[in-house]
Amino acid sequence: NAGVMQNPRHLVRRRGQEARLRCSPMKGHSHVYWYRQLPEEGLKFMVYLQKENIIDESGMPKERFSAEFPKEGPSILRIQQVVRGDSAAYFCASSPPGQGRQVHEQYFGPGTRLTVT
Amino acid sequence: AQTVTQSQPEMSVQEAETVTLSCTYDTSESDYYLFWYKQPPSRQMILVIRQEAYKQQNATENRFSVNFQKAAKSFSLKISDSQLGDAAMYFCAYRSRAGGTSYGKLTFGQGTILTVHP
């Protein structure tokens, strides 16, 4: 069973360009989470999605950032008009469907390191 | 909102010795999970151990164990017989078990860099 896959692993964008980060969850996982890790800091939650639904986007900046998890294909985190402050490592995690309030571990991908020049 | 605090930015230990990493958290909830994740230089996040708040028994995974003090909101990680491969950044994390849309997210501490000396 392949782990969580993220691509690209490294992404360089100039200020004002768009960045698209992709996440393929583990097989059978229908929950996806995106986290951002700024240099020398811990991971900060951005958004939680289930197939075709955004469940919690309380950590997502209101402008320029969007996320989707379509019925088919990977989850996409999209950053429009990137600025230098967007430079960070972006991690995706996935978990299987819950059984009522059962909570499963989140399995993390290797991350995408975004550099804005 | 929940917060997680790791007050030790860096720790070091001699190979084969024992080290304890500290974590405190703040929450008004009674039902939750706590986790320790390891992030080696590869940056891959690896789950080390988890604790369910309703369980009084401290979790153990081989050389890793926790000291969970619910009343004090403390959740420390003990690494016994430290190995060179344990060198990494360690993050403490909280996850609500309550219902509602926010129960999915992990709230992380700032991390502790662990150095293991041969």
PDB file of C-alpha atoms in Angstrom:
ATOM      1  CA  ASN A   1       0.000   0.000   0.000  1.00  0.00           C
ATOM      2  CA  ALA A   2       1.706   3.149  -1.196  1.00  0.00           C
ATOM      3  CA  GLY A   3       1.919   5.985   1.273  1.00  0.00           C
ATOM      4  CA  VAL A   4       0.633   9.501   0.861  1.00  0.00           C
ATOM      5  CA  MET A   5       2.162  11.025  -2.243  1.00  0.00           C
ATOM      6  CA  GLN A   6       2.812  14.671  -2.839  1.00  0.00           C
ATOM      7  CA  ASN A   7       4.141  16.381  -5.917  1.00  0.00           C
ATOM      8  CA  PRO A   8       6.116  18.210  -6.736  1.00  0.00           C
ATOM      9  CA  ARG A   9       8.581  17.788  -3.895  1.00  0.00           C
ATOM     10  CA  HIS A  10      10.128  21.157  -4.633  1.00  0.00           C
ATOM     11  CA  LEU A  11       8.458  24.065  -6.361  1.00  0.00           C
ATOM     12  CA  VAL A  12       9.962  27.429  -7.198  1.00  0.00           C
ATOM     13  CA  ARG A  13       7.685  30.284  -8.165  1.00  0.00           C
ATOM     14  CA  ARG A  14       8.242  33.958  -8.789  1.00  0.00           C
ATOM     15  CA  ARG A  15       6.150  36.490  -6.929  1.00  0.00           C
ATOM     16  CA  GLY A  16       2.742  36.817  -8.522  1.00  0.00           C
ATOM     17  CA  GLN A  17       2.674  33.353 -10.059  1.00  0.00           C
ATOM     18  CA  GLU A  18       0.360  30.531  -9.099  1.00  0.00           C
ATOM     19  CA  ALA A  19       1.412  27.437  -7.174  1.00  0.00           C
ATOM     20  CA  ARG A  20      -0.449  24.126  -7.386  1.00  0.00           C
ATOM     21  CA  LEU A  21       0.397  21.415  -4.894  1.00  0.00           C
ATOM     22  CA  ARG A  22      -0.958  17.915  -5.319  1.00  0.00           C
ATOM     23  CA  CYS A  23      -1.691  15.227  -2.781  1.00  0.00           C
ATOM     24  CA  SER A  24      -2.723  11.644  -3.439  1.00  0.00           C
ATOM     25  CA  PRO A  25      -3.977  10.030  -0.232  1.00  0.00           C
ATOM     26  CA  MET A  26      -3.335   6.460   0.751  1.00  0.00           C
ATOM     27  CA  LYS A  27      -5.592   3.885  -0.853  1.00  0.00           C
ATOM     28  CA  GLY A  28      -8.932   3.738   0.907  1.00  0.00           C
ATOM     29  CA  HIS A  29      -8.456   7.100   2.627  1.00  0.00           C
ATOM     30  CA  SER A  30     -11.157   9.660   1.975  1.00  0.00           C
ATOM     31  CA  HIS A  31     -10.014  12.365   4.394  1.00  0.00           C
ATOM     32  CA  VAL A  32      -7.258  14.812   3.491  1.00  0.00           C
ATOM     33  CA  TYR A  33      -5.626  17.502   5.598  1.00  0.00           C
ATOM     34  CA  TRP A  34      -3.220  20.224   4.565  1.00  0.00           C
ATOM     35  CA  TYR A  35      -0.663  21.750   6.921  1.00  0.00           C
ATOM     36  CA  ARG A  36       1.940  24.453   6.453  1.00  0.00           C
ATOM     37  CA  GLN A  37       5.321  24.522   8.145  1.00  0.00           C
ATOM     38  CA  LEU A  38       7.186  27.799   8.118  1.00  0.00           C
ATOM     39  CA  PRO A  39      10.956  27.664   8.725  1.00  0.00           C
ATOM     40  CA  GLU A  40      11.839  26.774  12.335  1.00  0.00           C
ATOM     41  CA  GLU A  41       8.166  26.361  13.281  1.00  0.00           C
ATOM     42  CA  GLY A  42       5.672  23.595  13.880  1.00  0.00           C
ATOM     43  CA  LEU A  43       3.003  22.532  11.444  1.00  0.00           C
ATOM     44  CA  LYS A  44      -0.098  24.698  11.254  1.00  0.00           C
ATOM     45  CA  PHE A  45      -3.429  23.293  10.124  1.00  0.00           C
ATOM     46  CA  MET A  46      -4.874  24.817   6.982  1.00  0.00           C
ATOM     47  CA  VAL A  47      -7.809  22.785   5.706  1.00  0.00           C
ATOM     48  CA  TYR A  48      -9.595  19.471   6.112  1.00  0.00           C
ATOM     49  CA  LEU A  49     -11.409  17.930   3.182  1.00  0.00           C
ATOM     50  CA  GLN A  50     -13.421  14.860   2.399  1.00  0.00           C
ATOM     51  CA  LYS A  51     -14.262  13.817  -1.122  1.00  0.00           C
ATOM     52  CA  GLU A  52     -15.905  16.819  -2.819  1.00  0.00           C
ATOM     53  CA  ASN A  53     -16.408  18.626   0.476  1.00  0.00           C
ATOM     54  CA  ILE A  54     -14.480  21.132   2.567  1.00  0.00           C
ATOM     55  CA  ILE A  55     -15.082  20.219   6.189  1.00  0.00           C
ATOM     56  CA  ASP A  56     -12.914  22.757   8.005  1.00  0.00           C
ATOM     57  CA  GLU A  57     -10.980  25.601   6.406  1.00  0.00           C
ATOM     58  CA  SER A  58     -10.450  27.598   9.572  1.00  0.00           C
ATOM     59  CA  GLY A  59      -6.668  27.658   9.082  1.00  0.00           C
ATOM     60  CA  MET A  60      -6.709  28.750   5.473  1.00  0.00           C
ATOM     61  CA  PRO A  61      -5.897  32.367   4.634  1.00  0.00           C
ATOM     62  CA  LYS A  62      -9.038  34.016   3.302  1.00  0.00           C
ATOM     63  CA  GLU A  63      -7.439  35.275   0.117  1.00  0.00           C
ATOM     64  CA  ARG A  64      -5.328  33.619  -2.556  1.00  0.00           C
ATOM     65  CA  PHE A  65      -5.554  30.129  -1.065  1.00  0.00           C
ATOM     66  CA  SER A  66      -8.008  27.435  -2.083  1.00  0.00           C
ATOM     67  CA  ALA A  67      -8.234  23.671  -1.788  1.00  0.00           C
ATOM     68  CA  GLU A  68     -10.231  20.941  -3.393  1.00  0.00           C
ATOM     69  CA  PHE A  69     -10.546  17.179  -3.237  1.00  0.00           C
ATOM     70  CA  PRO A  70     -12.544  16.023  -6.255  1.00  0.00           C
ATOM     71  CA  LYS A  71     -14.350  12.745  -6.586  1.00  0.00           C
ATOM     72  CA  GLU A  72     -11.590  11.528  -8.877  1.00  0.00           C
ATOM     73  CA  GLY A  73      -7.957  12.522  -8.683  1.00  0.00           C
ATOM     74  CA  PRO A  74      -5.701  14.086  -6.096  1.00  0.00           C
ATOM     75  CA  SER A  75      -6.374  16.877  -3.663  1.00  0.00           C
ATOM     76  CA  ILE A  76      -5.065  20.224  -4.860  1.00  0.00           C
ATOM     77  CA  LEU A  77      -3.880  23.158  -2.765  1.00  0.00           C
ATOM     78  CA  ARG A  78      -3.763  26.242  -4.920  1.00  0.00           C
ATOM     79  CA  ILE A  79      -2.013  29.485  -4.051  1.00  0.00           C
ATOM     80  CA  GLN A  80      -2.623  32.396  -6.367  1.00  0.00           C
ATOM     81  CA  GLN A  81      -0.308  35.397  -6.736  1.00  0.00           C
ATOM     82  CA  VAL A  82       2.309  33.953  -4.428  1.00  0.00           C
ATOM     83  CA  VAL A  83       4.328  36.225  -2.150  1.00  0.00           C
ATOM     84  CA  ARG A  84       7.639  35.594  -0.374  1.00  0.00           C
ATOM     85  CA  GLY A  85       5.799  34.861   2.870  1.00  0.00           C
ATOM     86  CA  ASP A  86       4.205  31.806   1.236  1.00  0.00           C
ATOM     87  CA  SER A  87       7.612  30.098   1.153  1.00  0.00           C
ATOM     88  CA  ALA A  88       7.198  27.074   3.384  1.00  0.00           C
ATOM     89  CA  ALA A  89       6.843  23.314   3.431  1.00  0.00           C
ATOM     90  CA  TYR A  90       3.292  22.172   2.744  1.00  0.00           C
ATOM     91  CA  PHE A  91       2.306  18.794   4.096  1.00  0.00           C
ATOM     92  CA  CYS A  92      -0.657  16.690   3.208  1.00  0.00           C
ATOM     93  CA  ALA A  93      -1.994  13.952   5.469  1.00  0.00           C
ATOM     94  CA  SER A  94      -4.736  11.415   4.951  1.00  0.00           C
ATOM     95  CA  SER A  95      -6.854   9.156   7.104  1.00  0.00           C
ATOM     96  CA  PRO A  96      -9.513   6.526   6.453  1.00  0.00           C
ATOM     97  CA  PRO A  97     -13.224   7.161   6.969  1.00  0.00           C
ATOM     98  CA  GLY A  98     -14.160   7.287  10.624  1.00  0.00           C
ATOM     99  CA  GLN A  99     -16.608   5.007  12.380  1.00  0.00           C
ATOM    100  CA  GLY A 100     -18.811   7.494  14.160  1.00  0.00           C
ATOM    101  CA  ARG A 101     -16.447   9.408  16.449  1.00  0.00           C
ATOM    102  CA  GLN A 102     -13.573   7.011  15.953  1.00  0.00           C
ATOM    103  CA  VAL A 103     -10.463   8.928  15.158  1.00  0.00           C
ATOM    104  CA  HIS A 104      -7.716   7.510  13.011  1.00  0.00           C
ATOM    105  CA  GLU A 105      -4.095   8.498  12.776  1.00  0.00           C
ATOM    106  CA  GLN A 106      -3.163  10.862  10.026  1.00  0.00           C
ATOM    107  CA  TYR A 107      -0.488   9.596   7.671  1.00  0.00           C
ATOM    108  CA  PHE A 108       1.711  12.291   6.260  1.00  0.00           C
ATOM    109  CA  GLY A 109       3.202  12.754   2.838  1.00  0.00           C
ATOM    110  CA  PRO A 110       6.809  13.895   2.329  1.00  0.00           C
ATOM    111  CA  GLY A 111       5.774  17.519   1.816  1.00  0.00           C
ATOM    112  CA  THR A 112       6.228  20.075  -0.939  1.00  0.00           C
ATOM    113  CA  ARG A 113       8.785  22.769  -0.330  1.00  0.00           C
ATOM    114  CA  LEU A 114       7.626  25.979  -1.973  1.00  0.00           C
ATOM    115  CA  THR A 115      10.159  28.718  -2.575  1.00  0.00           C
ATOM    116  CA  VAL A 116       8.976  32.095  -3.799  1.00  0.00           C
ATOM    117  CA  THR A 117      11.653  34.235  -5.377  1.00  0.00           C
TER     118      THR A 117
ATOM    119  CA  ALA B   1      -9.112  26.935  20.996  1.00  0.00           C
ATOM    120  CA  GLN B   2      -6.542  24.371  21.964  1.00  0.00           C
ATOM    121  CA  THR B   3      -2.869  25.204  22.314  1.00  0.00           C
ATOM    122  CA  VAL B   4       0.183  22.959  22.600  1.00  0.00           C
ATOM    123  CA  THR B   5       3.449  24.144  24.118  1.00  0.00           C
ATOM    124  CA  GLN B   6       6.866  22.550  23.945  1.00  0.00           C
ATOM    125  CA  SER B   7       9.146  24.571  26.170  1.00  0.00           C
ATOM    126  CA  GLN B   8      12.405  22.860  25.173  1.00  0.00           C
ATOM    127  CA  PRO B   9      13.635  24.122  21.795  1.00  0.00           C
ATOM    128  CA  GLU B  10      16.592  21.744  21.928  1.00  0.00           C
ATOM    129  CA  MET B  11      17.614  18.684  23.893  1.00  0.00           C
ATOM    130  CA  SER B  12      20.593  16.392  23.697  1.00  0.00           C
ATOM    131  CA  VAL B  13      21.318  12.886  24.943  1.00  0.00           C
ATOM    132  CA  GLN B  14      24.151  10.400  24.857  1.00  0.00           C
ATOM    133  CA  GLU B  15      23.617   7.247  22.879  1.00  0.00           C
ATOM    134  CA  ALA B  16      22.053   4.497  25.043  1.00  0.00           C
ATOM    135  CA  GLU B  17      20.872   7.024  27.646  1.00  0.00           C
ATOM    136  CA  THR B  18      17.323   8.141  28.391  1.00  0.00           C
ATOM    137  CA  VAL B  19      15.811  11.506  27.546  1.00  0.00           C
ATOM    138  CA  THR B  20      12.437  13.070  28.285  1.00  0.00           C
ATOM    139  CA  LEU B  21      10.769  15.666  26.068  1.00  0.00           C
ATOM    140  CA  SER B  22       8.122  17.895  27.625  1.00  0.00           C
ATOM    141  CA  CYS B  23       4.757  18.976  26.292  1.00  0.00           C
ATOM    142  CA  THR B  24       1.869  20.826  27.886  1.00  0.00           C
ATOM    143  CA  TYR B  25      -1.457  21.657  26.339  1.00  0.00           C
ATOM    144  CA  ASP B  26      -4.511  23.702  27.074  1.00  0.00           C
ATOM    145  CA  THR B  27      -8.041  22.558  26.343  1.00  0.00           C
ATOM    146  CA  SER B  28     -11.498  22.716  27.822  1.00  0.00           C
ATOM    147  CA  GLU B  29     -12.393  19.340  26.334  1.00  0.00           C
ATOM    148  CA  SER B  30     -12.287  16.059  28.188  1.00  0.00           C
ATOM    149  CA  ASP B  31     -12.139  13.722  25.207  1.00  0.00           C
ATOM    150  CA  TYR B  32      -9.144  13.972  22.909  1.00  0.00           C
ATOM    151  CA  TYR B  33      -6.030  12.326  21.532  1.00  0.00           C
ATOM    152  CA  LEU B  34      -2.406  13.289  22.028  1.00  0.00           C
ATOM    153  CA  PHE B  35       0.413  12.333  19.699  1.00  0.00           C
ATOM    154  CA  TRP B  36       4.137  12.525  19.366  1.00  0.00           C
ATOM    155  CA  TYR B  37       5.497  12.855  15.822  1.00  0.00           C
ATOM    156  CA  LYS B  38       9.103  12.642  14.732  1.00  0.00           C
ATOM    157  CA  GLN B  39      10.481  14.689  11.840  1.00  0.00           C
ATOM    158  CA  PRO B  40      13.978  13.605  10.766  1.00  0.00           C
ATOM    159  CA  PRO B  41      16.072  15.676   8.340  1.00  0.00           C
ATOM    160  CA  SER B  42      14.133  14.105   5.469  1.00  0.00           C
ATOM    161  CA  ARG B  43      11.142  16.118   6.793  1.00  0.00           C
ATOM    162  CA  GLN B  44       8.851  13.090   6.663  1.00  0.00           C
ATOM    163  CA  MET B  45       6.433  13.195   9.605  1.00  0.00           C
ATOM    164  CA  ILE B  46       6.431   9.871  11.428  1.00  0.00           C
ATOM    165  CA  LEU B  47       3.962   8.952  14.153  1.00  0.00           C
ATOM    166  CA  VAL B  48       5.825   7.788  17.248  1.00  0.00           C
ATOM    167  CA  ILE B  49       3.090   7.194  19.788  1.00  0.00           C
ATOM    168  CA  ARG B  50      -0.460   8.190  20.637  1.00  0.00           C
ATOM    169  CA  GLN B  51      -2.484   8.477  23.834  1.00  0.00           C
ATOM    170  CA  GLU B  52      -6.257   8.498  24.246  1.00  0.00           C
ATOM    171  CA  ALA B  53      -7.291  10.890  26.990  1.00  0.00           C
ATOM    172  CA  TYR B  54      -9.883   8.533  28.463  1.00  0.00           C
ATOM    173  CA  LYS B  55      -7.241   5.875  29.059  1.00  0.00           C
ATOM    174  CA  GLN B  56      -5.361   6.209  32.319  1.00  0.00           C
ATOM    175  CA  GLN B  57      -2.629   3.806  31.284  1.00  0.00           C
ATOM    176  CA  ASN B  58       0.359   5.458  29.672  1.00  0.00           C
ATOM    177  CA  ALA B  59       1.047   4.381  26.091  1.00  0.00           C
ATOM    178  CA  THR B  60       4.244   2.514  25.270  1.00  0.00           C
ATOM    179  CA  GLU B  61       5.827   1.632  21.932  1.00  0.00           C
ATOM    180  CA  ASN B  62       9.098  -0.260  22.326  1.00  0.00           C
ATOM    181  CA  ARG B  63      11.672   2.300  23.556  1.00  0.00           C
ATOM    182  CA  PHE B  64       9.141   5.136  23.546  1.00  0.00           C
ATOM    183  CA  SER B  65       6.734   5.799  26.381  1.00  0.00           C
ATOM    184  CA  VAL B  66       4.665   8.702  27.577  1.00  0.00           C
ATOM    185  CA  ASN B  67       3.826  10.186  30.938  1.00  0.00           C
ATOM    186  CA  PHE B  68       0.281  11.464  30.556  1.00  0.00           C
ATOM    187  CA  GLN B  69      -0.941  13.665  33.398  1.00  0.00           C
ATOM    188  CA  LYS B  70      -4.469  14.689  32.432  1.00  0.00           C
ATOM    189  CA  ALA B  71      -5.144  16.995  35.367  1.00  0.00           C
ATOM    190  CA  ALA B  72      -1.881  18.818  34.804  1.00  0.00           C
ATOM    191  CA  LYS B  73      -2.393  18.755  31.003  1.00  0.00           C
ATOM    192  CA  SER B  74       1.063  17.377  30.554  1.00  0.00           C
ATOM    193  CA  PHE B  75       2.198  14.800  28.003  1.00  0.00           C
ATOM    194  CA  SER B  76       5.923  14.023  28.051  1.00  0.00           C
ATOM    195  CA  LEU B  77       7.784  11.566  25.833  1.00  0.00           C
ATOM    196  CA  LYS B  78      10.499   9.329  27.235  1.00  0.00           C
ATOM    197  CA  ILE B  79      12.997   7.748  24.883  1.00  0.00           C
ATOM    198  CA  SER B  80      14.991   4.946  26.448  1.00  0.00           C
ATOM    199  CA  ASP B  81      18.256   3.497  25.128  1.00  0.00           C
ATOM    200  CA  SER B  82      18.584   6.407  22.700  1.00  0.00           C
ATOM    201  CA  GLN B  83      19.948   5.618  19.265  1.00  0.00           C
ATOM    202  CA  LEU B  84      21.592   7.797  16.655  1.00  0.00           C
ATOM    203  CA  GLY B  85      18.542   7.320  14.465  1.00  0.00           C
ATOM    204  CA  ASP B  86      16.377   9.017  17.087  1.00  0.00           C
ATOM    205  CA  ALA B  87      17.942  12.367  16.236  1.00  0.00           C
ATOM    206  CA  ALA B  88      15.146  14.493  14.812  1.00  0.00           C
ATOM    207  CA  MET B  89      12.654  17.222  15.550  1.00  0.00           C
ATOM    208  CA  TYR B  90       9.869  15.950  17.787  1.00  0.00           C
ATOM    209  CA  PHE B  91       6.395  17.446  17.765  1.00  0.00           C
ATOM    210  CA  CYS B  92       3.642  17.017  20.293  1.00  0.00           C
ATOM    211  CA  ALA B  93       0.136  17.251  18.813  1.00  0.00           C
ATOM    212  CA  TYR B  94      -3.463  17.417  20.026  1.00  0.00           C
ATOM    213  CA  ARG B  95      -6.601  16.232  18.294  1.00  0.00           C
ATOM    214  CA  SER B  96     -10.115  16.660  19.572  1.00  0.00           C
ATOM    215  CA  ARG B  97     -12.340  13.645  19.781  1.00  0.00           C
ATOM    216  CA  ALA B  98     -15.485  15.681  20.152  1.00  0.00           C
ATOM    217  CA  GLY B  99     -17.965  15.961  17.331  1.00  0.00           C
ATOM    218  CA  GLY B 100     -18.170  18.852  14.945  1.00  0.00           C
ATOM    219  CA  THR B 101     -16.172  19.987  11.965  1.00  0.00           C
ATOM    220  CA  SER B 102     -13.017  20.896  13.869  1.00  0.00           C
ATOM    221  CA  TYR B 103     -12.307  17.450  15.263  1.00  0.00           C
ATOM    222  CA  GLY B 104     -10.168  16.424  12.323  1.00  0.00           C
ATOM    223  CA  LYS B 105      -7.267  18.799  12.702  1.00  0.00           C
ATOM    224  CA  LEU B 106      -4.049  18.313  14.599  1.00  0.00           C
ATOM    225  CA  THR B 107      -2.707  21.182  16.685  1.00  0.00           C
ATOM    226  CA  PHE B 108       1.076  20.994  16.933  1.00  0.00           C
ATOM    227  CA  GLY B 109       3.605  22.359  19.377  1.00  0.00           C
ATOM    228  CA  GLN B 110       6.654  24.282  18.230  1.00  0.00           C
ATOM    229  CA  GLY B 111       8.894  21.229  18.282  1.00  0.00           C
ATOM    230  CA  THR B 112      12.011  20.072  20.136  1.00  0.00           C
ATOM    231  CA  ILE B 113      15.219  19.305  18.274  1.00  0.00           C
ATOM    232  CA  LEU B 114      16.802  16.182  19.721  1.00  0.00           C
ATOM    233  CA  THR B 115      20.511  15.583  19.199  1.00  0.00           C
ATOM    234  CA  VAL B 116      21.992  12.168  20.001  1.00  0.00           C
ATOM    235  CA  HIS B 117      25.705  12.079  20.757  1.00  0.00           C
ATOM    236  CA  PRO B 118      27.676   8.883  20.037  1.00  0.00           C
TER     237      PRO B 118
END
